[in-house]
Coordinates of C-alpha atoms in Angstrom, one line a residue:
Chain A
X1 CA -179.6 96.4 -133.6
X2 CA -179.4 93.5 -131.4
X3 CA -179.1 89.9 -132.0
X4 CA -181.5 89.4 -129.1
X5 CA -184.6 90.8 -128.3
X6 CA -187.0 90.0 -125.3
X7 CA -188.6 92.3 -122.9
X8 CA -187.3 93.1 -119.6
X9 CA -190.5 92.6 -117.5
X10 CA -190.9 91.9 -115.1
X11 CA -194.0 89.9 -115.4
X12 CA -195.8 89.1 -112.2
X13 CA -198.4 86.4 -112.0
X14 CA -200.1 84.5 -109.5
X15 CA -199.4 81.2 -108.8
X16 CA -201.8 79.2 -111.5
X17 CA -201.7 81.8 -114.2
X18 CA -200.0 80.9 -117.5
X19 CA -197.6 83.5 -119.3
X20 CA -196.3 83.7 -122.2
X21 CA -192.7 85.6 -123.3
X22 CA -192.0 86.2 -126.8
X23 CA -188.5 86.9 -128.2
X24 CA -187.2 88.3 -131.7
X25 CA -184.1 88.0 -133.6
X26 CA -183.0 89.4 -136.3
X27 CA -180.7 87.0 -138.0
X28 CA -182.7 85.3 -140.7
X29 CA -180.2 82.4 -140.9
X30 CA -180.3 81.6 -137.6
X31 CA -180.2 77.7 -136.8
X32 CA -180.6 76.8 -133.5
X33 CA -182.7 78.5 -130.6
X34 CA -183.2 77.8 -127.1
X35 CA -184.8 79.0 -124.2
X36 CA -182.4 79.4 -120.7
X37 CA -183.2 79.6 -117.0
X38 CA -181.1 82.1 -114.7
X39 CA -181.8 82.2 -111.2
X40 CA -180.6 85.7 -108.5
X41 CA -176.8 84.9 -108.4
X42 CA -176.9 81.7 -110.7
X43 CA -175.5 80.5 -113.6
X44 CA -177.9 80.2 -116.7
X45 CA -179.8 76.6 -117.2
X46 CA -180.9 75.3 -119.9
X47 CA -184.7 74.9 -120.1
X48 CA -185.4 73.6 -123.5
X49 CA -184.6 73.6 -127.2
X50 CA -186.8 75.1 -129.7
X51 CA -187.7 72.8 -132.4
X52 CA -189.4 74.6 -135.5
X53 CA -192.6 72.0 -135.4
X54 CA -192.6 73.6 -131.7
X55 CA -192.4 71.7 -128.5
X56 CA -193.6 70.9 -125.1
X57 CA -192.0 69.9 -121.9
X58 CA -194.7 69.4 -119.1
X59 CA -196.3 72.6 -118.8
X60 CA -193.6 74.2 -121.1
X61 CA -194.2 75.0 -124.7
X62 CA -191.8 77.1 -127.0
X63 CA -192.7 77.7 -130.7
X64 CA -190.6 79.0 -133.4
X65 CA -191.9 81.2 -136.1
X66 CA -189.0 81.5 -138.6
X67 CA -191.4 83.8 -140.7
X68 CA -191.6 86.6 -138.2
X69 CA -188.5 85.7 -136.8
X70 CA -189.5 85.1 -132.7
X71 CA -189.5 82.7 -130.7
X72 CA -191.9 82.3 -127.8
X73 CA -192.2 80.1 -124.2
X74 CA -195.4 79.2 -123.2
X75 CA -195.9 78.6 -119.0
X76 CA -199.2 76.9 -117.8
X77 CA -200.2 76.8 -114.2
X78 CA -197.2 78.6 -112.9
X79 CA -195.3 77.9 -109.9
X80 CA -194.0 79.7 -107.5
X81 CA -190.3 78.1 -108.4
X82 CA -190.9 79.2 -111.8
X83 CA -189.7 82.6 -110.5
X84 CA -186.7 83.6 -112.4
X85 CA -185.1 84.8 -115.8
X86 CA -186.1 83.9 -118.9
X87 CA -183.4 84.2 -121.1
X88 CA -184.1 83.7 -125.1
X89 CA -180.8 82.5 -126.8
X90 CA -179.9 82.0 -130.8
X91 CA -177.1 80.4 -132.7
X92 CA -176.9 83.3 -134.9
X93 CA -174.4 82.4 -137.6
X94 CA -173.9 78.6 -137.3
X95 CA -170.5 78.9 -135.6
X96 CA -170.0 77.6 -131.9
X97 CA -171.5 81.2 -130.7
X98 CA -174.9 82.0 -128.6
X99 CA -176.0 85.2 -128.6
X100 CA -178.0 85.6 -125.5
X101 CA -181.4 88.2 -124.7
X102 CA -181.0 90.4 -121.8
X103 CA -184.0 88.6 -120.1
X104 CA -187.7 88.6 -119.2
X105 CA -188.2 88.5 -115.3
X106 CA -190.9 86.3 -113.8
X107 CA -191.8 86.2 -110.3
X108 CA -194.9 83.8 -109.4
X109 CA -197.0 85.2 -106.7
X110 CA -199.1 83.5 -104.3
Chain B
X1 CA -169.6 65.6 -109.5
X2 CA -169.7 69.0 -111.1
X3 CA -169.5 69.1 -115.0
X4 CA -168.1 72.6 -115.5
X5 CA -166.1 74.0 -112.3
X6 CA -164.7 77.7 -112.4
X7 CA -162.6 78.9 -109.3
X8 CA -162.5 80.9 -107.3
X9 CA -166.1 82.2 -106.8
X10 CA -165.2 85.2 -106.0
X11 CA -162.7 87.8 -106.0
X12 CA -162.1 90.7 -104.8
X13 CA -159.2 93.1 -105.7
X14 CA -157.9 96.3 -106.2
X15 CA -157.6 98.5 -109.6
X16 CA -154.1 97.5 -111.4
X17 CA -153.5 93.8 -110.0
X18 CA -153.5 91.1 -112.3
X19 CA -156.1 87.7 -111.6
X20 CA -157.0 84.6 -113.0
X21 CA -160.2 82.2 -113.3
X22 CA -159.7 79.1 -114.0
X23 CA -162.4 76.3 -115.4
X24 CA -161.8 72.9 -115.8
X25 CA -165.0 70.4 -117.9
X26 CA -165.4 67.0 -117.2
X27 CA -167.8 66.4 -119.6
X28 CA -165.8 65.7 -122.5
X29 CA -166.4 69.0 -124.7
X30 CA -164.7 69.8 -127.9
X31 CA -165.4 73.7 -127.2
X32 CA -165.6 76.3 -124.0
X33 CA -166.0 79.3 -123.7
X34 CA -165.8 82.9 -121.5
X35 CA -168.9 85.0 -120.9
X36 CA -169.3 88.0 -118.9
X37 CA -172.7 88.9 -117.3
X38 CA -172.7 93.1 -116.4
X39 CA -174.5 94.8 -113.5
X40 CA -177.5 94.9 -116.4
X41 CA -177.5 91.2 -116.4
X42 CA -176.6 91.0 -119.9
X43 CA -174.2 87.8 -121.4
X44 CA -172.0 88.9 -123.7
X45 CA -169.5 86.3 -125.3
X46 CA -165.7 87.1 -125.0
X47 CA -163.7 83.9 -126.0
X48 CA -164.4 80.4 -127.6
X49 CA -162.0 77.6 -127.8
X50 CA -162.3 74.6 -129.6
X51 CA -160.1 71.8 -129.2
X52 CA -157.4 74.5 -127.5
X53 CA -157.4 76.8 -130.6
X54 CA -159.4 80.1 -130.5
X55 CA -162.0 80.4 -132.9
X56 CA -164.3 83.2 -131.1
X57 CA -162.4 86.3 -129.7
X58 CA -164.7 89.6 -129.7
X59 CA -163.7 92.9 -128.9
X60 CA -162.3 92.4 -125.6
X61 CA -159.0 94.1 -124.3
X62 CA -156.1 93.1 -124.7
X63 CA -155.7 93.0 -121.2
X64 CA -157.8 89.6 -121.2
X65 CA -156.1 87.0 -122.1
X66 CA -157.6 83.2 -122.4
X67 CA -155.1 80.2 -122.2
X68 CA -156.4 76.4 -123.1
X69 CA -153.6 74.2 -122.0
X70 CA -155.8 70.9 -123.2
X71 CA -159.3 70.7 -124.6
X72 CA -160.9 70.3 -120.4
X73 CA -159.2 73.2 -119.3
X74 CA -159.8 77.1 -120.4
X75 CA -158.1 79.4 -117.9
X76 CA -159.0 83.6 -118.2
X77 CA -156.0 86.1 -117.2
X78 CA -156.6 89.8 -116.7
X79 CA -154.2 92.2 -116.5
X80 CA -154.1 95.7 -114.9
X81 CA -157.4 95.2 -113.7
X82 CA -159.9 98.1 -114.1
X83 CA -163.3 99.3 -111.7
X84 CA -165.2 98.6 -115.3
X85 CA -163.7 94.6 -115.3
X86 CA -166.5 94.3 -112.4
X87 CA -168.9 91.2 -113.5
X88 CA -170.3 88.2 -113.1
X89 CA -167.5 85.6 -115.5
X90 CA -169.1 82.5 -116.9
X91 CA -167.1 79.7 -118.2
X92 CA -169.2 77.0 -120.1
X93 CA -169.0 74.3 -122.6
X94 CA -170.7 72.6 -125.7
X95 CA -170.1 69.7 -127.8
X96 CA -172.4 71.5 -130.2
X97 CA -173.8 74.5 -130.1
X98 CA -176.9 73.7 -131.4
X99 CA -177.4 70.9 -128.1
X100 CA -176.8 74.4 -125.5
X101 CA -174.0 74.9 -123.5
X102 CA -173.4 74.2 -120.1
X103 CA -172.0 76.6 -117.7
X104 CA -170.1 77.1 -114.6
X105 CA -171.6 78.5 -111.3
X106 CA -169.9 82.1 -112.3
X107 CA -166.8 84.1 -110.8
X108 CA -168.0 87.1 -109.3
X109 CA -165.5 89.6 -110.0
X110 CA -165.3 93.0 -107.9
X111 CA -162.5 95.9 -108.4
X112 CA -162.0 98.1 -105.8

């Protein structure tokens, strides 16, 4: 089983729409969580942290729900820059080690 | 003024050669590391260094082999290169991991 869960997509939306990607793990003593930005030939970003009161960045909200064990990112009014991977990443076993999803693909239409 | 440089960008060589990447951090890290990205876009870790000693080194082959001459610098060697060593390479750095890492624009590595 993977570390790392998300799904593929792709999603596409049109410019305005929110979306919402969800992402499981399946370490229960996982620390830390973030969500990361990749865009076509580019090196991954990060995009935010993932606090487990949840938390927003403009018209970016992640939640953690240790319970269930997922994670989920939140994007309102999209944009058409907002086209790109969404990649879900845990601290799985406290060491200096991210385990990375394989992605969710957004591309904003409009 | 780039905070986590990898070189060359790309490279292009034939089965058997040996290469190297090298990735330099001016950002005053304690650890780096080695990813490789496949064709299926997936990041997979190889290597972690902290303070040049290796504390992360997953199933990777023998043929790859990281060298961290001072805590800024972690360079990646491959011998006898093989059509399957064909990736996307990321170098990137943390302080700690649960602030993120930081990575490198990416080596694009193609065997012919």
């Amino acid at each position: 089983r993977k570390e790392v869960e998300q799904d593929p997509g792709p999603f596409n939306v049109p410019e305005g729409a929110t979306v919402a990607f969800n992402c499981t793990y399946s370490n229960s003593a996982s620390q830390s969580f973030f969500w990361y930005r990749q865009d076509c030939r580019k090196e991954p970003k990060l995009l935010m942290s993932v606090y487990s009161s949840g938390n927003e960045d403009g018209r970016f909200t992640a939640q953690l729900n240790r319970a269930s064990q997922y994670i989920s990112l939140l994007i309102r009014d999209s944009k058409l820059s907002d086209s790109a991977t969404y990649l879900c990443v845990v601290n799985v076993d406290g060491a200096n080690n991210l385990f990375f999803g394989t992605g969710t693909r957004l591309t904003v239409i409009p | 003024d780039t905070a986590v440089s990898q070189t060359p960008k790309y490279l292009v060589t034939q089965m058997g050669n040996d290469k190297s990447i090298k990735c330099e951090q001016n950002l005053g890290h304690d650890t780096m590391y080695w990813y490789k990205q496949d064709s299926k876009k997936f990041l997979k870790i190889m290597f972690s260094y902290n303070n040049k000693e290796l504390i992360i080194n997953e199933t990777v082959p023998n043929r790859f082999s990281p060298k961290s001459p001072d805590k800024a610098h972690l360079n990646l060697h491959i011998n006898s290169l093989e059509l399957g060593d064909s990736a996307v390479y990321f170098c990137a750095s943390s302080q700690f991991s649960n602030y993120g890492y930081t990575f490198g624009s990416g080596t694009r590595l193609t065997v012919v």
